[in-house]
Amino acid sequence: MFSSPSWSHPPATYRALVNLYTAQFNESITRGDFQPFVWPYRSFGVYLALLYLLLPPTKSRIVFYARYPVFAFLIFWSVKAARECRSSAVAVGYGIGLIDAWAGLWLASLMVFNDARGEFRRIEYAEGVEGGGDGDNEGGRNEGEALMNESHDEIGLRNRRPNGSASKKDGSTPGSGDINGETLKPTASSPPKYAWQPLPPSFPQRVNWVCDLVSNFRGLGWSHQVASVPSPPPSILTSLHPSPKPTPATIPIGISRHPTGRAAVRKNLTTLIVGYLALDALKTIMMADPYFWGLISSPPPSYLPTLITSSNVLTRIYRLLLSLAAAYGALQCIFALAAPFFIGIFGPRYLGLRAEAWQYPDHYGSYSNVFRKGLAGCWGAWWHQTFRFAFEAPQKWAVRKLGWEERGMKAKVLGLVIAFTCSGCLHAAGSYTMWTTTRPLRGPFTFFVLQPVGIMLQMGASQVLERVGVQKRLPGWVRGLGNFVAVHVWFYYTGPFLTDDFARSGIWLFEPLPVSPVRGMGFGAEGEGWWCWKGKLVEWYWAERWWQSGVAF
């Protein structure tokens, strides 16, 4: 691995540094220190897990318990890739560790902490279905009613079995009233009806079911849908339950579902365009500061006001804010791609229910949650909840095994610790597989494991103030301001664990945009222009054995 030196004469531009890193990386590959990440060879563990999920519904105990050795091989293969593979492309390098770690955590939530093949169901069209599985359609309605009757004030869906009972330990799928693997769309002469679809016996439908399962991280339209998104529209809930609970299009934390596909596409395209331009400006500004090249101890850029450059506090705040804005903007752009692609290009004609607008709600909540709930509101309501189900799965499994009260204080504390530890492991894995010298444990892992400490400290302080009667005497805006200040002071001291490691890893050297209007107008570094992507994105890699050859990123 390349060890970043303390530059006596740092590179003149960040592109010169990128070229240096690329040359160092190529030398390392030639020496055999590392290998490039090659697809499909390095993804064999994931493919084996997908093949397991694609097995037909069965009562075989062998199939039921086979998920454990399959998962063990997945972990072995992911760790092997993380140890052996690197990339000169910083996004790929970070992705090697992050995606391998996420694949392990996500598939653990589906195959180890839950039995997705036997327990999970999704909402699907049921028009024209007279019976399915081992029962009839009325049975399926009853199971949907049992699910919807669960107390879940915000969405009406709950992470549990549709019939309210434990699944069979042999991994079989209860089939009463399900739709037998068929995806039948409504006719023009009748309103659509819906039912819960278990793992289908039909292979083409099973492929569709499994693809939706593994790519739908928030479980939208599934029996395990997370609590941080709105429920399906009333027309769907009415089909599943004759007297559904009210389902607001916007839940209290500020996340909304879209009323129509056109509205979803329009909003996400607007987000994408604004985010693209903002990222272009942020990239240009950040590359003028060598800190974002990975030169952590570099002074602030001279063009900043003296008020900032003369203050270590203001310099840190400036860099923290730019790091946050860049991370937020990049994620927003990635999230905004889904609706225009799946709704706008393919649409319900090809994707059915998976291209309906309610399947693409917002990812971020309202920032007002920070004022109302402090650090807990920042992480649990404002920031994106993409990984929430996978973070909650091990906690729920542990609570069941320990026999604790699900909503008790011990379970909540355990959930906080597990969720942030998982997040720390994901980001530390990405840091570990970067080409430059990073600090996975002392950097991102430390940042995330400190967050539950901050949440519990703030909650404890709030309870003390409530007991002594201070909170009742304070106006709401003062309490909100106190939460805002507490959150940002906390991030001022803990944020550099993450942001310094991001900079040190070289993640900001990544070029996210093919075309740059800002740099095309002459605001970038010397030699930059409209077109930003340079060099090879992918190439064919020949290995000693044919199955190790493939596309190298």
Coordinates of C-alpha atoms in Angstrom, one line a residue:
M1 CA 0.0 0.0 0.0
F2 CA 1.2 3.5 -0.8
S3 CA 2.2 5.5 2.3
S4 CA 1.4 9.1 1.8
P5 CA 4.6 11.0 2.6
S6 CA 4.9 14.4 4.3
W7 CA 5.3 16.4 1.2
S8 CA 8.3 18.8 1.2
H9 CA 7.2 19.8 -2.3
P10 CA 3.5 18.8 -2.7
P11 CA 2.1 18.3 -6.2
A12 CA 1.1 21.4 -8.0
T13 CA -2.4 20.2 -8.7
Y14 CA -4.7 17.4 -7.5
R15 CA -4.5 15.8 -11.0
A16 CA -0.8 15.5 -10.6
L17 CA -1.4 13.7 -7.3
V18 CA -3.9 11.4 -9.0
N19 CA -1.3 10.6 -11.7
L20 CA 1.3 9.8 -9.0
Y21 CA -1.1 7.5 -7.2
T22 CA -1.9 5.7 -10.4
A23 CA 1.7 5.1 -11.2
Q24 CA 2.4 3.8 -7.7
F25 CA -0.7 1.5 -8.0
N26 CA 0.5 0.1 -11.4
E27 CA 3.9 -0.7 -9.9
S28 CA 2.2 -2.5 -7.0
I29 CA 0.1 -4.6 -9.4
T30 CA 3.2 -5.5 -11.4
R31 CA 5.0 -6.5 -8.2
G32 CA 2.1 -8.7 -7.2
D33 CA 1.3 -6.8 -4.0
F34 CA -2.3 -6.5 -4.9
Q35 CA -4.7 -7.5 -7.6
P36 CA -7.4 -5.4 -9.4
F37 CA -11.0 -6.1 -8.6
V38 CA -12.2 -8.4 -11.4
W39 CA -15.8 -9.1 -12.2
P40 CA -17.4 -11.7 -12.1
Y41 CA -14.7 -13.7 -10.3
R42 CA -14.6 -11.5 -7.1
S43 CA -18.5 -11.7 -6.8
F44 CA -18.8 -15.5 -6.7
G45 CA -19.9 -15.4 -3.0
V46 CA -22.8 -13.1 -3.8
Y47 CA -23.8 -15.3 -6.8
L48 CA -23.9 -18.4 -4.6
A49 CA -26.2 -16.6 -2.1
L50 CA -28.5 -15.5 -4.9
L51 CA -28.6 -19.1 -6.2
Y52 CA -29.7 -20.2 -2.8
L53 CA -32.4 -17.6 -2.6
L54 CA -33.6 -18.7 -6.0
L55 CA -34.2 -22.3 -5.0
P56 CA -37.9 -23.3 -5.3
P57 CA -40.1 -23.2 -2.2
T58 CA -39.6 -26.4 -0.3
K59 CA -40.0 -28.1 3.1
S60 CA -36.6 -29.6 3.0
R61 CA -34.6 -29.1 6.2
I62 CA -31.4 -29.5 4.2
V63 CA -32.3 -26.4 2.1
F64 CA -33.4 -24.5 5.2
Y65 CA -30.1 -25.0 7.0
A66 CA -28.0 -24.7 3.8
R67 CA -28.2 -20.9 4.2
Y68 CA -25.6 -21.0 7.0
P69 CA -22.7 -22.6 5.0
V70 CA -23.7 -20.4 2.0
F71 CA -23.4 -17.3 4.1
A72 CA -20.1 -18.5 5.6
F73 CA -18.7 -18.9 2.0
L74 CA -20.0 -15.4 1.2
I75 CA -18.1 -13.9 4.1
F76 CA -14.9 -15.8 3.3
W77 CA -15.0 -14.7 -0.3
S78 CA -15.7 -11.0 0.6
V79 CA -12.8 -11.0 3.1
K80 CA -10.6 -12.5 0.5
A81 CA -11.4 -9.8 -2.0
A82 CA -10.9 -7.0 0.6
R83 CA -7.5 -8.4 1.5
E84 CA -6.3 -8.9 -2.0
C85 CA -7.9 -6.2 -4.2
R86 CA -7.2 -2.5 -4.7
S87 CA -8.0 0.0 -7.4
S88 CA -6.3 3.2 -8.5
A89 CA -9.9 4.6 -9.0
V90 CA -10.7 5.9 -5.5
A91 CA -14.5 5.2 -5.8
V92 CA -13.8 1.6 -6.8
G93 CA -11.2 1.2 -4.0
Y94 CA -13.7 2.5 -1.4
G95 CA -16.5 0.4 -3.0
I96 CA -14.5 -2.9 -2.7
G97 CA -14.6 -2.8 1.0
L98 CA -17.9 -1.0 1.5
I99 CA -19.9 -3.2 -1.0
D100 CA -18.3 -6.4 0.3
A101 CA -19.2 -5.5 3.9
W102 CA -22.7 -4.4 2.9
A103 CA -23.3 -7.6 1.0
G104 CA -22.3 -9.6 4.1
L105 CA -24.5 -7.5 6.4
W106 CA -27.5 -7.3 4.0
L107 CA -27.5 -11.0 3.2
A108 CA -27.1 -11.8 6.9
S109 CA -30.3 -9.8 7.5
L110 CA -32.1 -11.9 4.9
M111 CA -30.5 -15.4 5.5
V112 CA -29.2 -15.5 9.1
F113 CA -31.2 -13.1 11.2
N114 CA -34.3 -13.8 9.2
D115 CA -35.4 -16.5 6.8
A116 CA -36.5 -14.4 3.9
R117 CA -37.4 -17.4 1.7
G118 CA -39.9 -18.6 4.3
E119 CA -41.0 -15.4 6.1
F120 CA -41.0 -12.5 3.7
R121 CA -43.8 -11.5 1.3
R122 CA -44.4 -8.6 -1.0
I123 CA -47.5 -6.8 -2.2
E124 CA -48.3 -7.8 -5.8
Y125 CA -51.2 -7.6 -8.2
A126 CA -53.8 -10.3 -7.5
E127 CA -56.5 -9.6 -10.1
G128 CA -58.0 -12.7 -11.4
V129 CA -56.3 -15.1 -9.0
E130 CA -58.8 -17.6 -7.6
G131 CA -56.4 -19.5 -5.4
G132 CA -52.7 -20.0 -4.7
G133 CA -50.3 -22.1 -2.8
D134 CA -52.2 -24.3 -0.4
G135 CA -55.2 -22.1 0.1
D136 CA -57.6 -19.6 -1.5
N137 CA -57.5 -15.9 -2.0
E138 CA -59.7 -15.2 1.0
G139 CA -57.0 -16.7 3.2
G140 CA -54.5 -14.4 1.7
R141 CA -56.7 -11.4 2.5
N142 CA -56.9 -12.6 6.1
E143 CA -53.1 -12.8 6.4
G144 CA -52.8 -9.3 5.0
E145 CA -55.4 -8.1 7.5
A146 CA -53.4 -9.7 10.3
L147 CA -50.3 -7.8 9.1
M148 CA -52.0 -4.5 8.7
N149 CA -53.6 -4.8 12.2
E150 CA -50.2 -4.7 13.8
S151 CA -49.7 -1.5 15.7
H152 CA -47.4 0.6 13.5
D153 CA -48.7 4.1 13.6
E154 CA -46.7 5.5 10.8
I155 CA -46.9 3.0 8.0
G156 CA -49.1 0.1 8.9
L157 CA -46.5 -2.4 7.9
R158 CA -44.4 -4.4 10.4
N159 CA -41.2 -6.4 10.2
R160 CA -42.9 -9.7 11.1
R161 CA -44.6 -12.7 9.5
P162 CA -47.8 -11.9 7.6
N163 CA -50.0 -14.2 9.8
G164 CA -48.6 -12.9 13.0
S165 CA -47.0 -16.2 14.0
A166 CA -43.6 -17.8 13.7
S167 CA -42.6 -19.2 10.4
K168 CA -42.0 -22.9 10.1
K169 CA -38.5 -23.9 11.1
D170 CA -38.1 -26.2 8.1
G171 CA -38.1 -23.1 5.8
S172 CA -41.4 -23.9 4.1
T173 CA -43.6 -21.1 3.0
P174 CA -47.2 -20.8 4.3
G175 CA -49.4 -20.4 1.2
S176 CA -52.9 -19.8 2.4
G177 CA -54.4 -17.3 0.0
D178 CA -51.2 -16.2 -1.6
I179 CA -51.0 -15.6 -5.3
N180 CA -48.9 -18.7 -6.2
G181 CA -46.1 -16.8 -7.8
E182 CA -48.2 -15.1 -10.5
T183 CA -47.9 -11.4 -11.3
L184 CA -51.3 -10.6 -12.7
K185 CA -51.9 -7.0 -13.6
P186 CA -55.4 -5.3 -13.4
T187 CA -57.6 -5.1 -16.4
A188 CA -58.9 -1.8 -17.6
S189 CA -62.5 -2.7 -16.6
S190 CA -61.8 -3.3 -13.0
P191 CA -59.8 -1.7 -10.2
P192 CA -56.6 -3.5 -9.2
K193 CA -56.6 -5.9 -6.3
Y194 CA -53.6 -6.9 -4.3
A195 CA -52.3 -9.8 -2.2
W196 CA -49.2 -10.9 -0.4
Q197 CA -46.9 -12.9 -2.6
P198 CA -44.5 -15.4 -0.9
L199 CA -41.6 -17.0 -2.7
P200 CA -43.2 -18.1 -6.0
P201 CA -42.9 -21.6 -7.4
S202 CA -42.6 -20.3 -11.0
F203 CA -38.9 -19.7 -11.8
P204 CA -39.4 -16.5 -13.9
Q205 CA -41.5 -15.0 -11.1
R206 CA -39.0 -16.2 -8.5
V207 CA -36.3 -14.3 -10.3
N208 CA -38.4 -11.2 -10.2
W209 CA -39.2 -11.8 -6.5
V210 CA -35.6 -12.3 -5.5
C211 CA -34.2 -9.4 -7.5
D212 CA -36.8 -7.2 -5.8
L213 CA -35.9 -8.6 -2.4
V214 CA -32.1 -8.1 -2.6
S215 CA -32.3 -4.7 -4.3
N216 CA -35.0 -3.2 -2.1
F217 CA -33.0 -2.1 0.9
R218 CA -35.9 -0.3 2.7
G219 CA -38.3 -3.2 2.0
L220 CA -40.9 -0.9 0.2
G221 CA -44.0 -2.9 -0.5
W222 CA -42.7 -5.9 1.6
S223 CA -43.8 -7.4 4.9
H224 CA -40.5 -6.1 6.4
Q225 CA -40.8 -2.5 5.2
V226 CA -39.0 -0.1 7.5
A227 CA -40.8 2.4 9.7
S228 CA -39.1 5.4 8.2
V229 CA -41.1 5.5 4.9
P230 CA -44.8 6.0 4.3
S231 CA -47.2 3.1 3.8
P232 CA -48.6 2.1 0.4
P233 CA -51.5 4.3 -0.8
P234 CA -55.0 3.7 0.7
S235 CA -56.2 2.0 -2.5
I236 CA -53.6 -0.8 -2.0
L237 CA -54.2 -1.0 1.8
T238 CA -58.0 -1.3 1.2
S239 CA -57.4 -4.3 -1.0
L240 CA -55.3 -5.9 1.7
H241 CA -57.5 -4.8 4.6
P242 CA -61.2 -3.7 4.5
S243 CA -60.6 -1.0 7.2
P244 CA -57.1 0.2 6.9
K245 CA -55.7 2.8 9.2
P246 CA -55.2 6.3 7.9
T247 CA -52.0 6.5 5.8
P248 CA -50.7 10.0 5.3
A249 CA -48.6 10.6 2.3
T250 CA -46.1 12.4 4.5
I251 CA -45.1 10.8 7.8
P252 CA -44.1 12.9 10.8
I253 CA -40.4 12.8 10.2
G254 CA -41.0 14.5 6.8
I255 CA -40.6 11.7 4.3
S256 CA -43.2 11.7 1.6
R257 CA -44.5 9.4 -1.1
H258 CA -45.3 10.8 -4.5
P259 CA -48.9 10.9 -5.7
T260 CA -48.1 10.0 -9.3
G261 CA -45.3 8.7 -11.4
R262 CA -45.0 12.0 -13.2
A263 CA -44.6 13.8 -9.9
A264 CA -41.9 11.3 -8.7
V265 CA -39.9 11.7 -12.0
R266 CA -40.2 15.5 -12.0
K267 CA -39.1 15.9 -8.4
N268 CA -36.2 13.4 -8.7
L269 CA -35.0 15.0 -12.0
T270 CA -35.1 18.4 -10.3
T271 CA -33.0 17.0 -7.4
L272 CA -30.6 15.4 -9.9
I273 CA -30.0 18.5 -11.9
V274 CA -29.6 20.8 -8.8
G275 CA -27.4 18.2 -7.2
Y276 CA -25.3 17.8 -10.3
L277 CA -24.6 21.5 -10.5
A278 CA -24.0 21.7 -6.7
L279 CA -21.5 18.8 -6.9
D280 CA -19.7 20.5 -9.7
A281 CA -19.3 23.6 -7.7
L282 CA -18.3 21.7 -4.6
K283 CA -15.7 19.6 -6.4
T284 CA -14.1 22.8 -7.9
I285 CA -14.0 24.5 -4.5
M286 CA -12.7 21.4 -2.6
M287 CA -9.9 20.8 -5.1
A288 CA -8.6 24.3 -4.4
D289 CA -7.8 23.1 -0.8
P290 CA -5.0 20.5 -0.5
Y291 CA -6.7 19.2 2.6
F292 CA -9.2 17.4 0.4
W293 CA -6.3 15.9 -1.6
G294 CA -5.3 14.1 1.6
L295 CA -2.8 16.6 2.9
I296 CA -4.5 16.9 6.2
S297 CA -2.1 19.4 7.8
S298 CA -2.1 21.8 4.9
P299 CA -3.1 25.4 5.7
P300 CA -6.5 26.7 4.4
P301 CA -6.5 28.2 0.9
S302 CA -5.3 31.8 0.7
Y303 CA -8.4 33.0 -1.1
L304 CA -10.6 32.5 2.0
P305 CA -11.3 35.5 4.2
T306 CA -8.7 36.2 6.9
L307 CA -11.4 35.6 9.5
I308 CA -11.4 31.9 8.5
T309 CA -7.7 31.4 7.6
S310 CA -6.6 32.9 11.0
S311 CA -8.9 30.6 13.0
N312 CA -8.4 26.9 13.4
V313 CA -12.0 26.6 14.6
L314 CA -13.5 28.3 11.6
T315 CA -11.1 26.4 9.3
R316 CA -12.3 23.1 10.7
I317 CA -16.0 24.2 10.5
Y318 CA -15.4 25.2 6.8
R319 CA -13.9 21.8 5.9
L320 CA -16.6 19.9 7.9
L321 CA -19.4 21.7 6.1
L322 CA -17.9 21.1 2.7
S323 CA -17.4 17.4 3.5
L324 CA -21.0 17.1 4.7
A325 CA -22.4 19.0 1.7
A326 CA -20.4 16.8 -0.8
A327 CA -21.5 13.5 0.9
Y328 CA -25.1 14.7 1.1
G329 CA -25.2 15.9 -2.5
A330 CA -23.5 12.8 -3.9
L331 CA -26.0 10.5 -2.1
Q332 CA -29.0 12.6 -3.2
C333 CA -27.9 12.4 -6.8
I334 CA -27.5 8.6 -6.5
F335 CA -30.9 8.2 -4.9
A336 CA -32.5 10.5 -7.5
L337 CA -31.5 8.2 -10.4
A338 CA -34.0 5.5 -9.5
A339 CA -37.4 7.1 -10.2
P340 CA -36.5 8.6 -13.6
F341 CA -35.0 5.2 -14.6
F342 CA -37.5 2.7 -13.4
I343 CA -40.7 4.9 -13.7
G344 CA -39.7 7.2 -16.5
I345 CA -37.9 4.8 -18.8
F346 CA -39.4 1.4 -18.1
G347 CA -42.6 2.2 -16.3
P348 CA -45.4 -0.1 -14.9
R349 CA -45.8 -1.7 -18.4
Y350 CA -42.5 -3.6 -17.9
L351 CA -42.0 -3.5 -14.1
G352 CA -45.5 -3.7 -12.8
L353 CA -45.9 -2.6 -9.2
R354 CA -42.2 -1.9 -9.0
A355 CA -42.6 1.1 -11.2
E356 CA -45.4 2.8 -9.2
A357 CA -44.7 6.1 -7.6
W358 CA -45.2 5.0 -4.0
Q359 CA -42.3 2.7 -4.3
Y360 CA -39.9 5.7 -4.6
P361 CA -40.5 7.9 -1.5
D362 CA -38.0 10.5 -0.3
H363 CA -34.7 9.3 1.3
Y364 CA -34.1 12.2 3.7
G365 CA -36.5 13.5 6.3
S366 CA -36.9 17.1 7.4
Y367 CA -34.0 18.9 9.0
S368 CA -36.5 20.1 11.6
N369 CA -36.0 16.7 13.3
V370 CA -32.6 18.0 14.5
F371 CA -34.3 20.9 16.3
R372 CA -37.0 18.6 17.7
K373 CA -35.0 15.5 18.7
G374 CA -31.3 16.5 18.7
L375 CA -28.7 13.9 17.7
A376 CA -31.3 11.1 17.7
G377 CA -33.4 13.1 15.3
C378 CA -30.4 13.8 13.1
W379 CA -29.5 10.1 12.6
G380 CA -32.9 8.5 13.0
A381 CA -35.1 10.9 11.1
W382 CA -33.2 13.4 9.0
W383 CA -30.3 11.4 7.5
H384 CA -31.1 8.7 5.0
Q385 CA -32.4 5.4 6.3
T386 CA -31.2 3.2 3.4
F387 CA -29.5 0.7 5.7
R388 CA -32.0 0.7 8.5
F389 CA -33.5 -2.8 8.1
A390 CA -30.0 -4.4 7.9
F391 CA -28.9 -2.4 11.0
E392 CA -32.1 -3.4 13.0
A393 CA -32.1 -7.1 12.0
P394 CA -29.2 -8.3 14.3
Q395 CA -30.7 -6.3 17.2
K396 CA -34.2 -7.8 16.8
W397 CA -32.7 -11.3 16.5
A398 CA -30.6 -10.8 19.7
V399 CA -33.6 -9.4 21.6
R400 CA -35.7 -12.4 20.6
K401 CA -32.9 -14.8 21.7
L402 CA -32.4 -12.9 25.0
G403 CA -36.1 -12.7 25.7
W404 CA -36.0 -9.0 26.3
E405 CA -39.0 -6.6 25.9
E406 CA -38.8 -5.3 22.3
R407 CA -39.5 -1.7 23.3
G408 CA -37.6 -1.8 26.6
M409 CA -34.7 0.4 27.4
K410 CA -32.2 -2.4 27.2
A411 CA -33.4 -3.3 23.7
K412 CA -33.2 0.3 22.6
V413 CA -29.6 0.8 23.8
L414 CA -28.6 -2.5 22.2
G415 CA -30.2 -1.3 19.0
L416 CA -28.3 1.9 19.0
V417 CA -24.9 0.2 19.7
I418 CA -25.5 -2.5 17.1
A419 CA -26.7 0.0 14.4
F420 CA -23.8 2.4 14.7
T421 CA -21.3 -0.5 15.1
C422 CA -22.5 -1.9 11.8
S423 CA -22.3 1.5 10.2
G424 CA -18.8 1.9 11.5
C425 CA -17.8 -1.5 10.1
L426 CA -19.2 -0.6 6.7
H427 CA -17.2 2.7 6.5
A428 CA -14.1 1.2 8.0
A429 CA -14.2 -1.6 5.4
G430 CA -14.3 1.1 2.6
S431 CA -11.4 2.9 4.3
Y432 CA -9.4 -0.3 4.6
T433 CA -9.5 -1.1 0.9
M434 CA -8.4 2.4 -0.3
W435 CA -5.0 2.6 -2.0
T436 CA -3.6 5.3 0.2
T437 CA -2.8 5.0 3.9
T438 CA -5.9 5.3 6.0
R439 CA -7.1 4.7 9.6
P440 CA -10.2 2.5 9.4
L441 CA -10.5 1.9 13.2
R442 CA -9.2 5.2 14.5
G443 CA -11.2 7.1 11.8
P444 CA -14.6 6.1 10.6
F445 CA -15.2 3.3 13.0
T446 CA -14.5 5.5 16.0
F447 CA -16.7 8.2 14.6
F448 CA -19.7 5.9 14.3
V449 CA -19.3 4.1 17.6
L450 CA -19.2 7.4 19.4
Q451 CA -22.6 8.4 18.0
P452 CA -24.7 6.3 20.4
V453 CA -22.7 7.7 23.3
G454 CA -23.7 11.2 22.1
I455 CA -27.3 10.2 21.7
M456 CA -27.5 8.7 25.2
L457 CA -25.7 11.7 26.8
Q458 CA -28.1 14.1 25.2
M459 CA -31.1 12.0 26.2
G460 CA -29.8 11.8 29.8
A461 CA -29.2 15.5 30.0
S462 CA -32.8 16.1 28.6
Q463 CA -34.3 13.8 31.3
V464 CA -32.4 15.6 34.0
L465 CA -33.6 19.0 32.8
E466 CA -37.1 17.6 32.6
R467 CA -37.0 16.3 36.2
V468 CA -35.9 19.6 37.6
G469 CA -38.6 21.5 35.6
V470 CA -36.3 23.5 33.4
Q471 CA -37.7 22.2 30.1
K472 CA -41.3 23.2 30.9
R473 CA -40.2 26.8 31.5
L474 CA -38.2 27.1 28.3
P475 CA -40.0 28.2 25.0
G476 CA -40.0 25.6 22.2
W477 CA -37.6 27.7 20.1
V478 CA -35.0 27.8 22.9
R479 CA -35.2 24.0 23.3
G480 CA -34.8 23.6 19.5
L481 CA -31.9 25.9 19.4
G482 CA -30.3 24.0 22.3
N483 CA -30.7 20.8 20.3
F484 CA -29.2 22.4 17.2
V485 CA -26.2 23.7 19.1
A486 CA -25.6 20.4 20.9
V487 CA -25.6 18.4 17.7
H488 CA -23.2 20.7 15.9
V489 CA -20.8 21.0 18.8
W490 CA -20.8 17.2 19.0
F491 CA -20.0 16.9 15.3
Y492 CA -17.3 19.6 15.6
Y493 CA -15.4 17.3 17.9
T494 CA -16.3 13.9 16.4
G495 CA -16.6 14.8 12.7
P496 CA -12.9 14.9 11.9
F497 CA -12.6 11.2 12.8
L498 CA -14.6 10.6 9.6
T499 CA -13.8 13.6 7.4
D500 CA -10.1 13.5 7.9
D501 CA -10.1 9.8 6.9
F502 CA -12.2 10.6 3.9
A503 CA -9.6 13.2 2.8
R504 CA -6.7 11.0 3.7
S505 CA -8.1 8.1 1.7
G506 CA -8.3 10.4 -1.4
I507 CA -12.1 9.9 -1.8
W508 CA -12.5 13.5 -2.8
L509 CA -10.1 13.0 -5.7
F510 CA -12.8 10.9 -7.4
E511 CA -14.4 12.7 -10.4
P512 CA -18.2 12.1 -10.1
L513 CA -19.2 14.1 -13.2
P514 CA -18.4 13.5 -16.9
V515 CA -19.1 17.2 -17.9
S516 CA -18.4 20.2 -15.7
P517 CA -20.0 23.5 -16.6
V518 CA -18.1 25.3 -13.8
R519 CA -14.7 24.1 -14.9
G520 CA -15.6 24.5 -18.5
M521 CA -16.0 28.2 -17.8
G522 CA -12.5 28.3 -16.5
F523 CA -12.9 28.1 -12.7
G524 CA -11.1 24.8 -12.3
A525 CA -7.4 23.9 -11.9
E526 CA -5.0 24.4 -14.8
G527 CA -5.7 22.1 -17.7
E528 CA -9.3 21.3 -16.7
G529 CA -12.2 21.9 -19.0
W530 CA -15.7 20.7 -19.9
W531 CA -14.9 17.0 -20.1
C532 CA -13.7 15.5 -16.8
W533 CA -13.5 11.7 -17.2
K534 CA -10.0 10.7 -18.3
G535 CA -8.2 7.4 -18.6
K536 CA -9.7 4.0 -18.7
L537 CA -12.9 3.2 -16.7
V538 CA -12.7 -0.5 -17.2
E539 CA -10.4 -3.0 -19.0
W540 CA -10.2 -6.7 -19.6
Y541 CA -7.8 -8.5 -17.2
W542 CA -6.2 -11.7 -18.1
A543 CA -5.3 -13.9 -15.1
E544 CA -3.4 -17.2 -14.9
R545 CA -6.6 -19.2 -14.7
W546 CA -9.5 -18.4 -17.0
W547 CA -12.1 -18.1 -14.3
Q548 CA -10.1 -15.4 -12.6
S549 CA -10.1 -13.3 -15.8
G550 CA -12.7 -10.7 -16.4
V551 CA -13.5 -7.0 -16.3
A552 CA -11.2 -5.0 -14.1
F553 CA -12.4 -1.8 -12.6

